[in-house]
CSV table of C-alpha atoms and ligand atoms in Angstrom, one decimal:
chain,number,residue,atom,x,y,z
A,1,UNK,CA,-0.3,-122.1,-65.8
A,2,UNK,CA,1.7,-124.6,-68.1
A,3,UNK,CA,-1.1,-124.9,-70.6
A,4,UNK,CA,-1.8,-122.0,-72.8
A,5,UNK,CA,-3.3,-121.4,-76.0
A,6,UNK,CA,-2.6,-117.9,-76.0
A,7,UNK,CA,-0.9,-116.4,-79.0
A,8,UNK,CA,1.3,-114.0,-78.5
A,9,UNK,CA,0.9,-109.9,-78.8
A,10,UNK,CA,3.4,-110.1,-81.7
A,11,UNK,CA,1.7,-113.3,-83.2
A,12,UNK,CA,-1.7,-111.8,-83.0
A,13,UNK,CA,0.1,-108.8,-85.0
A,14,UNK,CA,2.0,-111.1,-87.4
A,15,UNK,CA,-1.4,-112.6,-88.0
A,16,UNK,CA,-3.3,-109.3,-88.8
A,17,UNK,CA,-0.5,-108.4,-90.5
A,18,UNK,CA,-0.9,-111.1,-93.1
A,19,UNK,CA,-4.4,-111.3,-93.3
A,20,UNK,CA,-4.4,-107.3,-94.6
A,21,UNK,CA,-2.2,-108.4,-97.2
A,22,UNK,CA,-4.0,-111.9,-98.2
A,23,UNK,CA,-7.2,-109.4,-98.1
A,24,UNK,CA,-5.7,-107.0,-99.8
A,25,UNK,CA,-3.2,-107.8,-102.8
A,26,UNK,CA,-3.5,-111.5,-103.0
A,27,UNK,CA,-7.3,-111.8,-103.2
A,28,UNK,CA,-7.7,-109.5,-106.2
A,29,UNK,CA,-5.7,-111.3,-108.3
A,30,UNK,CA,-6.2,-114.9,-107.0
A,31,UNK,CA,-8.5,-116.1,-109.4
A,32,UNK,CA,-6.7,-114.8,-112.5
A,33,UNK,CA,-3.3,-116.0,-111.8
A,34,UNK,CA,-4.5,-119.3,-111.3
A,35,UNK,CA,-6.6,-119.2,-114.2
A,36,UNK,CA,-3.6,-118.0,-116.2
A,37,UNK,CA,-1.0,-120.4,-113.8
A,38,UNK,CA,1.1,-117.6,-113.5
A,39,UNK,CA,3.7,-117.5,-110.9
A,40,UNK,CA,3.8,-114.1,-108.8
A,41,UNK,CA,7.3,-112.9,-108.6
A,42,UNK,CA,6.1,-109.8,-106.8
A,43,UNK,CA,3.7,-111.0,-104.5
A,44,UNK,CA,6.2,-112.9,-103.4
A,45,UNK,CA,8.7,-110.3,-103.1
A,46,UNK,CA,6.2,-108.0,-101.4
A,47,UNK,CA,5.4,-111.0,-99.0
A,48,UNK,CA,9.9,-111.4,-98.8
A,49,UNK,CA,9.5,-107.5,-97.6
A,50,UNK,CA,7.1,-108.2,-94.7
A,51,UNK,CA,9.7,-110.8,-93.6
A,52,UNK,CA,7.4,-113.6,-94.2
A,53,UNK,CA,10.5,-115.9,-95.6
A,54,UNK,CA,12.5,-115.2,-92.9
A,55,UNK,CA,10.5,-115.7,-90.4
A,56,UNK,CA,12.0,-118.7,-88.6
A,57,UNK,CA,15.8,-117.4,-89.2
A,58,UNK,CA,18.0,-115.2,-86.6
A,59,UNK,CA,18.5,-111.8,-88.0
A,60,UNK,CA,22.3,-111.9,-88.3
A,61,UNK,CA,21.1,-114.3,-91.3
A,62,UNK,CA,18.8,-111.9,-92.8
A,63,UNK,CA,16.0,-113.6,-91.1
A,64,UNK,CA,12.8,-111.9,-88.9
A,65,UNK,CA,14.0,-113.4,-85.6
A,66,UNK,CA,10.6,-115.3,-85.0
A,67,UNK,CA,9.5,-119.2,-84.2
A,68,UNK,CA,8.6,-121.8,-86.9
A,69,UNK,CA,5.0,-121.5,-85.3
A,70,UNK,CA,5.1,-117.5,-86.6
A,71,UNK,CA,5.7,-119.2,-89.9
A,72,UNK,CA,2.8,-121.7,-89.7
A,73,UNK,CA,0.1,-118.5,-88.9
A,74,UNK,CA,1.8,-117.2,-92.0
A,75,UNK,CA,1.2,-119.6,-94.5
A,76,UNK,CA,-2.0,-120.8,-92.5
A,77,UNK,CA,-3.4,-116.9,-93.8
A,78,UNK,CA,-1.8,-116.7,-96.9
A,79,UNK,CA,-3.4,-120.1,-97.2
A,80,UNK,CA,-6.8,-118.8,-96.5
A,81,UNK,CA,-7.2,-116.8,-99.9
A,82,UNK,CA,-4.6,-118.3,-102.2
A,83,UNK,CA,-3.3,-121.9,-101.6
A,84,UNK,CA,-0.7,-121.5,-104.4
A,85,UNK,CA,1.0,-118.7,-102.6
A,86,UNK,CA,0.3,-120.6,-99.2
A,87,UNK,CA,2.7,-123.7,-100.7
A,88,UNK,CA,5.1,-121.1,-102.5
A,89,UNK,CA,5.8,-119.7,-98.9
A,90,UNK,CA,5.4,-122.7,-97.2
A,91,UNK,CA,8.5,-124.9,-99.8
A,92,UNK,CA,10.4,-121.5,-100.1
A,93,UNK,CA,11.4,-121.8,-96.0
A,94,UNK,CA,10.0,-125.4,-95.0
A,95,UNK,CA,11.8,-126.9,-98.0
A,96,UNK,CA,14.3,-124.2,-99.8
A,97,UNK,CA,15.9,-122.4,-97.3
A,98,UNK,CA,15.4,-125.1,-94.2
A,99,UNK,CA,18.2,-127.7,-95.3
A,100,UNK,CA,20.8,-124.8,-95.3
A,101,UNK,CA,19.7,-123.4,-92.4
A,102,UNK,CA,19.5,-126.9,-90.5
A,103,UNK,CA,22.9,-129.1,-92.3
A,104,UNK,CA,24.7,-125.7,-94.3
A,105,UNK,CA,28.1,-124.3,-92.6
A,106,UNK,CA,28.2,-120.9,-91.8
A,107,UNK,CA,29.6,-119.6,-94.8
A,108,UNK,CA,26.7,-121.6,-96.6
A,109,UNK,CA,24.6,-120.0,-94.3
A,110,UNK,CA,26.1,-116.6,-94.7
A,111,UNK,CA,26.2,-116.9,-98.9
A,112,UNK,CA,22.8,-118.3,-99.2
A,113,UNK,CA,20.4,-117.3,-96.5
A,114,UNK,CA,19.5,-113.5,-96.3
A,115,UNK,CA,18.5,-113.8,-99.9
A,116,UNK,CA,16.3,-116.2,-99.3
A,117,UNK,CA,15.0,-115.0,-96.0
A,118,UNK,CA,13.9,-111.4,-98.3
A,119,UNK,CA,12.0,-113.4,-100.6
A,120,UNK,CA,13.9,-111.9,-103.6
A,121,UNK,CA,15.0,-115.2,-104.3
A,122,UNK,CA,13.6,-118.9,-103.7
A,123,UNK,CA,15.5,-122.5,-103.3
A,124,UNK,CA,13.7,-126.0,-104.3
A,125,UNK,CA,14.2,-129.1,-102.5
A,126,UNK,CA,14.6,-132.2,-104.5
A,127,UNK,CA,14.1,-135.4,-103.0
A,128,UNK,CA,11.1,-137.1,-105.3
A,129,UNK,CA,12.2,-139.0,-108.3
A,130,UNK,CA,10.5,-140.6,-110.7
A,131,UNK,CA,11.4,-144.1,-109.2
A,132,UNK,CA,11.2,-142.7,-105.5
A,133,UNK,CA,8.6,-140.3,-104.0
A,134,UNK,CA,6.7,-142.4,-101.4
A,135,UNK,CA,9.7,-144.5,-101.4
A,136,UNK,CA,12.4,-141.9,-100.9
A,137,UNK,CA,15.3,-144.1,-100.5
A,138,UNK,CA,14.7,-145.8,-104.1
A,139,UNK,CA,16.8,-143.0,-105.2
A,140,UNK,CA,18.9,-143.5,-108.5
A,141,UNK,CA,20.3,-139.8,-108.9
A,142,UNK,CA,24.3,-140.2,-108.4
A,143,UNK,CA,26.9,-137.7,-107.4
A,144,UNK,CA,30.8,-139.1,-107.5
A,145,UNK,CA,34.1,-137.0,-106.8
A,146,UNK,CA,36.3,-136.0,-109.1
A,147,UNK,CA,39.0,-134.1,-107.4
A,148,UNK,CA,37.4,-130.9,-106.0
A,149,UNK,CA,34.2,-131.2,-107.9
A,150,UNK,CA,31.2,-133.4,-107.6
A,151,UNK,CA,29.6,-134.8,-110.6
A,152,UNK,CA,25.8,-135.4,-110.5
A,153,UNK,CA,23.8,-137.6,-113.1
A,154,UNK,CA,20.3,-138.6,-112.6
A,155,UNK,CA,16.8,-136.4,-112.3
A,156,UNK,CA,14.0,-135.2,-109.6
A,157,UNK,CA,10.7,-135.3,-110.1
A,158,UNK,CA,7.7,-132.7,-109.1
A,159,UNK,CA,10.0,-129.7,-107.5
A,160,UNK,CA,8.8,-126.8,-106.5
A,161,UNK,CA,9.8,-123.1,-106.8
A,162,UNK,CA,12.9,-124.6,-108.9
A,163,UNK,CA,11.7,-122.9,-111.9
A,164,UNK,CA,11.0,-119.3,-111.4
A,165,UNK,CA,12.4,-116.3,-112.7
A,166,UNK,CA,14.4,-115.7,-108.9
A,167,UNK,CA,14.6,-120.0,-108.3
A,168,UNK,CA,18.8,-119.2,-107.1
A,169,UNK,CA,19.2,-123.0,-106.4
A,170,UNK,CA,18.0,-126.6,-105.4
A,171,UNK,CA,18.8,-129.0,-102.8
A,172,UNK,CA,19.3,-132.8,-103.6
A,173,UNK,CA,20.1,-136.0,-102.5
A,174,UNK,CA,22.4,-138.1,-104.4
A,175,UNK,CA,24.0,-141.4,-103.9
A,176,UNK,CA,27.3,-140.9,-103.1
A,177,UNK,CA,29.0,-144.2,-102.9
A,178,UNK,CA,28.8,-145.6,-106.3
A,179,UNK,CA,31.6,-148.0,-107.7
A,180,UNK,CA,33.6,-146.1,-109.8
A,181,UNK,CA,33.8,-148.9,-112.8
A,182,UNK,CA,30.2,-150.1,-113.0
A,183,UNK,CA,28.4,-146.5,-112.5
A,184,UNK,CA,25.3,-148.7,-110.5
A,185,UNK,CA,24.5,-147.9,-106.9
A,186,UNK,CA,26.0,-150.6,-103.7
A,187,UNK,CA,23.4,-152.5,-101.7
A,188,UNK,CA,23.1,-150.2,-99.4
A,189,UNK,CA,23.5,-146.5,-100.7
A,190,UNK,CA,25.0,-143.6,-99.0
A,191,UNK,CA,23.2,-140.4,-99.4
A,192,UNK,CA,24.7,-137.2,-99.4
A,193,UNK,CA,22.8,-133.8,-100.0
A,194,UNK,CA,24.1,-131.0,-103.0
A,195,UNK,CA,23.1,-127.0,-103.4
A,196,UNK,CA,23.1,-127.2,-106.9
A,197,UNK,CA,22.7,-123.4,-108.4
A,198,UNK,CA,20.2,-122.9,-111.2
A,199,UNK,CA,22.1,-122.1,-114.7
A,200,UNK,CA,24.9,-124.6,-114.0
A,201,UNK,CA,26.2,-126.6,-117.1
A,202,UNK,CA,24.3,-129.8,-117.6
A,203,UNK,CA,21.4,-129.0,-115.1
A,204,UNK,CA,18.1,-128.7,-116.7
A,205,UNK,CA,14.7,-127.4,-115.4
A,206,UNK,CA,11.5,-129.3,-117.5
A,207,UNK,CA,8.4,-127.6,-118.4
A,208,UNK,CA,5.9,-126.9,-115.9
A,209,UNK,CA,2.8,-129.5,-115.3
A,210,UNK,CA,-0.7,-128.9,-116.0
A,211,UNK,CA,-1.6,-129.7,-112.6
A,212,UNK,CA,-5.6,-130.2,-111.2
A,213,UNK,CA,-4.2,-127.1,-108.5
A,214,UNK,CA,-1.6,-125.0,-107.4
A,215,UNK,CA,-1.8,-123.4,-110.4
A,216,UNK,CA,0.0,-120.3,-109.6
A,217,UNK,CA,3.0,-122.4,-108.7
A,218,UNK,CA,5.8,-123.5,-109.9
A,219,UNK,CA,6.3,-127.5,-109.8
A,220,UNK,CA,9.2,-128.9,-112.5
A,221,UNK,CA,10.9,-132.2,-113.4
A,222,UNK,CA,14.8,-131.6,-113.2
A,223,UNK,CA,17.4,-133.6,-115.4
A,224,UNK,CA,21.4,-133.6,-114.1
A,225,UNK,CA,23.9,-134.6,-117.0
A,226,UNK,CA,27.5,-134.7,-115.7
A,227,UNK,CA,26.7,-131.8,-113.5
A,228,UNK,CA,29.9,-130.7,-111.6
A,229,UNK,CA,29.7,-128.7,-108.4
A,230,UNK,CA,32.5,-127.6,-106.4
A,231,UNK,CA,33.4,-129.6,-103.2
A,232,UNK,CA,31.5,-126.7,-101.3
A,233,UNK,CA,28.7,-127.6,-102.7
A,234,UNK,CA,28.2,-130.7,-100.3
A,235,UNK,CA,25.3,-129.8,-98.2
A,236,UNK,CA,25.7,-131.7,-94.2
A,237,UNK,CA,27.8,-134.6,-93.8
A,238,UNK,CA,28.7,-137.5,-96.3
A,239,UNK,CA,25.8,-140.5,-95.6
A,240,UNK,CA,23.4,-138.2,-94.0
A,241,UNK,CA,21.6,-137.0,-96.6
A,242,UNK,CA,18.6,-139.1,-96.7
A,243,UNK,CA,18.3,-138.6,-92.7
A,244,UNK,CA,19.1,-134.8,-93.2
A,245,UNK,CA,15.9,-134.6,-95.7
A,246,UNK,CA,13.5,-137.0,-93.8
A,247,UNK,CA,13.8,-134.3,-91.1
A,248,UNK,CA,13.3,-131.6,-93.0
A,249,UNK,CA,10.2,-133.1,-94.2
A,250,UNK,CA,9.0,-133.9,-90.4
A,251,UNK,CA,9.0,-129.8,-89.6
A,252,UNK,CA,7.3,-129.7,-93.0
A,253,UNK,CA,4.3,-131.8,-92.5
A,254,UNK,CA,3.3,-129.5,-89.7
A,255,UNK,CA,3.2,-126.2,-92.3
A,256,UNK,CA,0.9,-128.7,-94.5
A,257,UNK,CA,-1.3,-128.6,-91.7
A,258,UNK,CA,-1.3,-125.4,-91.3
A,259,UNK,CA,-1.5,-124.6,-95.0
A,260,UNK,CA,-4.5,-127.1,-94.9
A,261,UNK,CA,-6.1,-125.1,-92.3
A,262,UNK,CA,-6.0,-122.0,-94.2
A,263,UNK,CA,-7.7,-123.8,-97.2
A,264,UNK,CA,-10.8,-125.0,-94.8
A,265,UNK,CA,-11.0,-121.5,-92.9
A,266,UNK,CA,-11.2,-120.1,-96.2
A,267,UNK,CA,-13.7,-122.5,-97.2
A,268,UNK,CA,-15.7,-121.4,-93.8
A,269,UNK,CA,-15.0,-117.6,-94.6
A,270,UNK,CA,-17.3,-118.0,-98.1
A,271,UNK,CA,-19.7,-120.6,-97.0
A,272,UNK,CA,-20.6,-117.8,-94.2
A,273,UNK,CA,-21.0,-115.4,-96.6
A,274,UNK,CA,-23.0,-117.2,-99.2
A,275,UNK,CA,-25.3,-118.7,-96.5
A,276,UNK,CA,-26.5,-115.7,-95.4
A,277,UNK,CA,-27.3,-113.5,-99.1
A,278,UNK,CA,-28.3,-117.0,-100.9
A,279,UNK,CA,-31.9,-117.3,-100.7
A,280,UNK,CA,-34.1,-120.8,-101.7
A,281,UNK,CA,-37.6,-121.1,-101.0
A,282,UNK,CA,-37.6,-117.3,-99.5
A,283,UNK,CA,-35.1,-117.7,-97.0
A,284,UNK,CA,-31.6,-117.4,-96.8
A,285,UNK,CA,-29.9,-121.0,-97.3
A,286,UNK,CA,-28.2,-120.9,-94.3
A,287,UNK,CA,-31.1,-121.3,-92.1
A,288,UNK,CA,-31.6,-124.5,-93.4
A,289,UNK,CA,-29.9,-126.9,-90.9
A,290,UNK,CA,-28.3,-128.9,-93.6
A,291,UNK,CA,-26.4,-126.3,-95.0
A,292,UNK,CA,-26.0,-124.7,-91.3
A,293,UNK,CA,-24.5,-128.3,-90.2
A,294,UNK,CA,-22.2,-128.7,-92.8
A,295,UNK,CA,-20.7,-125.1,-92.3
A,296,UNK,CA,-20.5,-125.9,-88.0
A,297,UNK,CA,-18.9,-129.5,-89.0
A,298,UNK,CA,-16.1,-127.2,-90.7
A,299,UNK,CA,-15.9,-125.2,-88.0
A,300,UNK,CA,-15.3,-127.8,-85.9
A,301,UNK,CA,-12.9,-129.5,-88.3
A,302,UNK,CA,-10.8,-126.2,-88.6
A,303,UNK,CA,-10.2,-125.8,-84.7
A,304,UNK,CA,-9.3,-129.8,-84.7
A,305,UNK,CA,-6.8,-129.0,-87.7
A,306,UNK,CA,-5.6,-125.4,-86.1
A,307,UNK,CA,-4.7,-127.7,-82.2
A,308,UNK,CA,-3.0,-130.3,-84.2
A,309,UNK,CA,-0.3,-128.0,-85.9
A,310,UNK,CA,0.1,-125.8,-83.2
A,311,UNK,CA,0.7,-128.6,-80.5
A,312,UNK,CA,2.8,-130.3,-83.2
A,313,UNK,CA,5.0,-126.6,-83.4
A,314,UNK,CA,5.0,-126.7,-80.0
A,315,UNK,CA,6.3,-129.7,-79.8
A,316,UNK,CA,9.1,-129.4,-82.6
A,317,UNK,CA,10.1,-125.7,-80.9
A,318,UNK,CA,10.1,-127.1,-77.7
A,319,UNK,CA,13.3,-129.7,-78.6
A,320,UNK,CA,10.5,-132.5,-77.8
A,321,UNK,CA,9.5,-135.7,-79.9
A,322,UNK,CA,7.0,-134.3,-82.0
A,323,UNK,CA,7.0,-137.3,-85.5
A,324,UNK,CA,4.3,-138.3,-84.8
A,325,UNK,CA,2.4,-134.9,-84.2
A,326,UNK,CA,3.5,-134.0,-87.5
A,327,UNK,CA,2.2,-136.7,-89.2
A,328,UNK,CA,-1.0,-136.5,-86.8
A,329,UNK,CA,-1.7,-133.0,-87.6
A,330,UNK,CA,-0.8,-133.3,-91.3
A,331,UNK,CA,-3.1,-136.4,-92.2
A,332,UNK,CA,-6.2,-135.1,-90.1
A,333,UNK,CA,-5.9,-131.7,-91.5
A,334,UNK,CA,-5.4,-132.2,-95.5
A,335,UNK,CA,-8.3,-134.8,-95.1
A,336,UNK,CA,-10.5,-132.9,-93.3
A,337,UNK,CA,-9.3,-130.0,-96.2
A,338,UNK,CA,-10.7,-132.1,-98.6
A,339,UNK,CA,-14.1,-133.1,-96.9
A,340,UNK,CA,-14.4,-129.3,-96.4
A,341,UNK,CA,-13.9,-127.9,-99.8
A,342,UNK,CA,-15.8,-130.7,-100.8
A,343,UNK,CA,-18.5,-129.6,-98.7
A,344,UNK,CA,-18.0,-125.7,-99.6
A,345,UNK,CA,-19.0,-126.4,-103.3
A,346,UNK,CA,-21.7,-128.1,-102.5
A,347,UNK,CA,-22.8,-124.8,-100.6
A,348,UNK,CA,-23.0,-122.9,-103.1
A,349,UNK,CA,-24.7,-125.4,-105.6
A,350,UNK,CA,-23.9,-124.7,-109.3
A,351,UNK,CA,-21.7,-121.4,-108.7
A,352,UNK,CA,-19.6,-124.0,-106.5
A,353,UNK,CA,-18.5,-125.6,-110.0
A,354,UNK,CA,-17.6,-122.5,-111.4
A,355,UNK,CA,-14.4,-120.4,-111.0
A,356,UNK,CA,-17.2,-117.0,-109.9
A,357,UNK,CA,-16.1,-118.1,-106.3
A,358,UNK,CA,-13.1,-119.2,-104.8
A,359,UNK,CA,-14.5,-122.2,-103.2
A,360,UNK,CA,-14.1,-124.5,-106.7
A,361,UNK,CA,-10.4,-123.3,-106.6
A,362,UNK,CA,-9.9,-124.7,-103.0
A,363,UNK,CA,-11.9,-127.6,-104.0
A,364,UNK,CA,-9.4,-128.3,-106.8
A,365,UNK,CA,-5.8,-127.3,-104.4
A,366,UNK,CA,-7.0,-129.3,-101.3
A,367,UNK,CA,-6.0,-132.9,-103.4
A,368,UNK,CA,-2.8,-132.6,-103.3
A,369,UNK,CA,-2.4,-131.9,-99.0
A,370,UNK,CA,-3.3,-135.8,-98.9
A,371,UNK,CA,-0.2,-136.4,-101.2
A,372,UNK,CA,2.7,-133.7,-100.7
A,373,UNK,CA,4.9,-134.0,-98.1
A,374,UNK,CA,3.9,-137.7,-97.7
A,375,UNK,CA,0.8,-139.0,-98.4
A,376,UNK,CA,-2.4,-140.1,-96.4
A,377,UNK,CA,-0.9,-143.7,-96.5
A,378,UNK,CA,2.8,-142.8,-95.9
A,379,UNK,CA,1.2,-140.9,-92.8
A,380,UNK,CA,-0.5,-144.3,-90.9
A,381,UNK,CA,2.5,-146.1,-91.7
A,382,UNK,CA,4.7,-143.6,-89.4
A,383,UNK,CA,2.2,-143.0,-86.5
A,384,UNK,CA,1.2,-147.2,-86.7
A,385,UNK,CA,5.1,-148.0,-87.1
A,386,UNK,CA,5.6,-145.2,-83.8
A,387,UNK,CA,2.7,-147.3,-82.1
A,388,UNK,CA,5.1,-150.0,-82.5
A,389,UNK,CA,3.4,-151.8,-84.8
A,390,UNK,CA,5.4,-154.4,-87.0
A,391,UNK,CA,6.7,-152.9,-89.9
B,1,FAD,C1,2.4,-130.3,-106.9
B,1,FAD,C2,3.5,-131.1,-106.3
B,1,FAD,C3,4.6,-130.5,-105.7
B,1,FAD,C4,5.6,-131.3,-105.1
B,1,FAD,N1,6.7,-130.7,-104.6
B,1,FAD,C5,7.8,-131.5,-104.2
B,1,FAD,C6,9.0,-130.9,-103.8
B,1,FAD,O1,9.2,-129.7,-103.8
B,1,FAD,N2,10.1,-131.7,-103.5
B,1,FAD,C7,10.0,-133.1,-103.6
B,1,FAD,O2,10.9,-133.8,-103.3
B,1,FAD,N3,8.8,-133.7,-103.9
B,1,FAD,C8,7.7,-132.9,-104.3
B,1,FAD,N4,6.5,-133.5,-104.7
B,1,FAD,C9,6.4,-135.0,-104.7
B,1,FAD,C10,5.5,-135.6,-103.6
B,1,FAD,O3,6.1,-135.4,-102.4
B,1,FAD,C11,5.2,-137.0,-104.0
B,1,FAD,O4,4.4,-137.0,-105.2
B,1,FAD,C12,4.6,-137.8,-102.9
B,1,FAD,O5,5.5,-138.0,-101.9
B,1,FAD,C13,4.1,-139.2,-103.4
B,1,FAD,O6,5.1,-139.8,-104.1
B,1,FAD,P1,4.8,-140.5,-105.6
B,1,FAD,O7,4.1,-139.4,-106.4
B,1,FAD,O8,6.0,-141.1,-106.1
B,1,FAD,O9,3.7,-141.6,-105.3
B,1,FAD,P2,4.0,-143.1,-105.0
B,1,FAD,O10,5.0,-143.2,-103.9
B,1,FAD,O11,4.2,-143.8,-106.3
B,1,FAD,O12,2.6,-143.6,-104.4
B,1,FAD,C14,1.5,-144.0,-105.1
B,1,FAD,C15,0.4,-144.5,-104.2
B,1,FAD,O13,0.9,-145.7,-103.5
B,1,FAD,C16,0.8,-145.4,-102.1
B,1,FAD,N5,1.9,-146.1,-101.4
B,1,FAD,C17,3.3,-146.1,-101.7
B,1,FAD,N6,4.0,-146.8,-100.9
B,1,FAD,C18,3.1,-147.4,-100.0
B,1,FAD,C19,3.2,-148.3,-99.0
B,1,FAD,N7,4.4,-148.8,-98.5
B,1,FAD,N8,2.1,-148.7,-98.3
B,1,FAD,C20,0.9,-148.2,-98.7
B,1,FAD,N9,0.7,-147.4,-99.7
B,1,FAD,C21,1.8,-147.0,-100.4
B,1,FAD,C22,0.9,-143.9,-101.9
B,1,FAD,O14,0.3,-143.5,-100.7
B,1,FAD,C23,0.0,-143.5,-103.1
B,1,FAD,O15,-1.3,-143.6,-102.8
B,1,FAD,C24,5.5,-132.7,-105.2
B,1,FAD,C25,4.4,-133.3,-105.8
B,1,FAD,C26,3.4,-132.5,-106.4
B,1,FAD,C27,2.2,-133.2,-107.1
């Protein structure tokens, strides 16, 4: 049979595996570290421990050996009790630890990797700016050689994990072929992509946002003054760098899905709950078919969602065409996040504007999977433009 939707014994474990420890040691504590936006350094080093960074990287690179699809379940069940943590894990390996792994050369791989496949220390990608997030290439950051050093001016915008106490370094893209006299950018810029290490001279982290959600992570503006990095430093080849991050960003659309999942299975897991103990006019609410329908047009929105990102991973791990999957999966499933938590508050009525239950925290993360990562918009522009549509 070519078609199966069978996971595997070890995914089936892997999943388990995670849920314990969502149920477990996230759970507890979810409420109060978003309440406090505090960043877990050691649930995220207890997560590094169970191999849940490494889990798309070969072992000789510190890595767990698995698929990008064991990585999705991952953050699809870290997801389902904590979306902070969920996009912690998701731009640690999607976004940090991906561009080595895809452009690095092997002794970037070998310097950089294993301690980011533990989890003991985390990488940010920095692509957005504050000229240039939908529109990536209006990039004004420069990097231009001197000698055997690079020297980057310019600043990012909205990067995550950059500013923890274990944040090692961040990726960038930087325009590379800038006239030396006049300092501005040619017509048509070259890109190339830097490791730039946290603590270097002239490299400064902002404050972190008060965001609507997330609030247990770490999202941070990034100024570069005359930053110099060693030749090294050059991440993939000269030119490629916007390419180089585009792709990343393909791969990571489908773990936005997934994280997106978790948030609506989560959503499901307390409206299930609630419906049965809360009780209105002497029966429980859920046997009133409105709230019954909403909770089955979840369900039906979750395994949607959950088909989307796994025949998108499928697609991706298979060496097939899988854009427009990504985008697919990632615009149905942070929509249908949104409609869902929506929906979830409205369960359970006043407590569902409170921070009692965990369904007004998922209300208040899902927003932002119908922006990250490209938005709702940026999404129908790729699959239309993939239809062939005119651009
Ligand atoms: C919490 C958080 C974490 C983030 N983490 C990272 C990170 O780690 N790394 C990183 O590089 N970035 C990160 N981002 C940035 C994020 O990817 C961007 O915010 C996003 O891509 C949108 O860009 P923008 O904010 O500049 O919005 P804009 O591009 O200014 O868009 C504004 C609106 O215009 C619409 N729009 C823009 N162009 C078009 C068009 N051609 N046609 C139709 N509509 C259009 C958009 O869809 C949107 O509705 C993060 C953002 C947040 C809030």
């Amino acid at each position: 049979m070519a078609l199966s939707f069978d996971l595997t014994p070890e995914q089936e474990e892997l999943k388990r595996l995670v849920r314990q420890f969502a149920v477990d040691k996230v759970a507890p504590r979810a409420q109060d570290m978003n309440a406090r936006s505090e960043f877990p350094v050691d649930l995220v080093q207890q997560m590094g421990k169970l191999g849940l960074f490494g889990l798309p990287f070969p072992e000789e690179y510190g890595g767990s050996g698995g698929t990008f699809l064991d990585l999705c379940l991952a953050i699809e069940e870290i997801g389902r009790v904590d979306q902070s943590l969920g996009i912690t894990l998701e731009a640690g390996v999607g976004l940090g630890a991906a561009p080595v792994w895809e452009f690095g050369t092997e002794e970037q791989k070998r310097r950089y990797l294993p301690e980011l496949a533990s989890g003991q220390k985390l990488a940010g990608f920095g692509l957005t700016e504050p000229g240039g997030g939908s529109d990536a290439g209006g990039l004004r950051t420069t990097a231009k050689r001197e000698g055997d050093h690079w020297v980057i001016n310019g600043s990012k915008q909205f990067i995550t994990n950059v500013g923890t106490d274990i944040s090692e370094f961040v990726t960038i893209t930087a325009v590379t072929n800038v006239p030396p006299s006049s300092g501005a950018t040619k017509a048509v810029p070259e890109v190339t992509n830097f490791i730039v290490p946290t603590g270097t001279p002239g490299y400064t982290i902002g404050k972190g946002y008060r965001k609507v959600g997330w609030h247990a992570s770490d999202t941070r503006d990034l100024y570069f003054e005359d930053v110099r990095v060693p030749a090294e430093n050059q991440l993939g080849e000269e030119g490629r760098g916007f390419a180089n991050f585009l792709k990343i960003l393909d791969g990571g659309r489908i773990a936005i899905s997934a994280l997106a999942v978790g948030s609506i299975q989560g959503c499901i897991d307390e409206c299930l709950r609630y419906a049965h103990e809360r009780e209105a006019f002497g029966k429980p609410i859920g046997s009133y078919q409105t709230i019954a329908f909403k909770i089955a047009d979840m369900q039906v929105q979750v395994e949607l969602a959950r088909h989307a990102y796994y025949y998108a991973a499928w697609l991706m791990m298979n060496g097939k065409p899988f854009k427009r999957a990504a985008s697919t999966a990632k615009l149905y499933s942070s929509e249908a996040a949104v409609t869902a938590a929506r929906e979830a508050c409205q369960i359970f009525g006043g407590y569902g504007f409170t921070t009692e239950y965990p369904v007004g925290r998922f209300y208040q993360d899902a927003k932002i999977l119908e922006i990250g990562e490209g938005t709702s918009e940026v999404q129908r522009m790729l699959i239309a433009r993939d239809l062939g549509l005119p651009n």
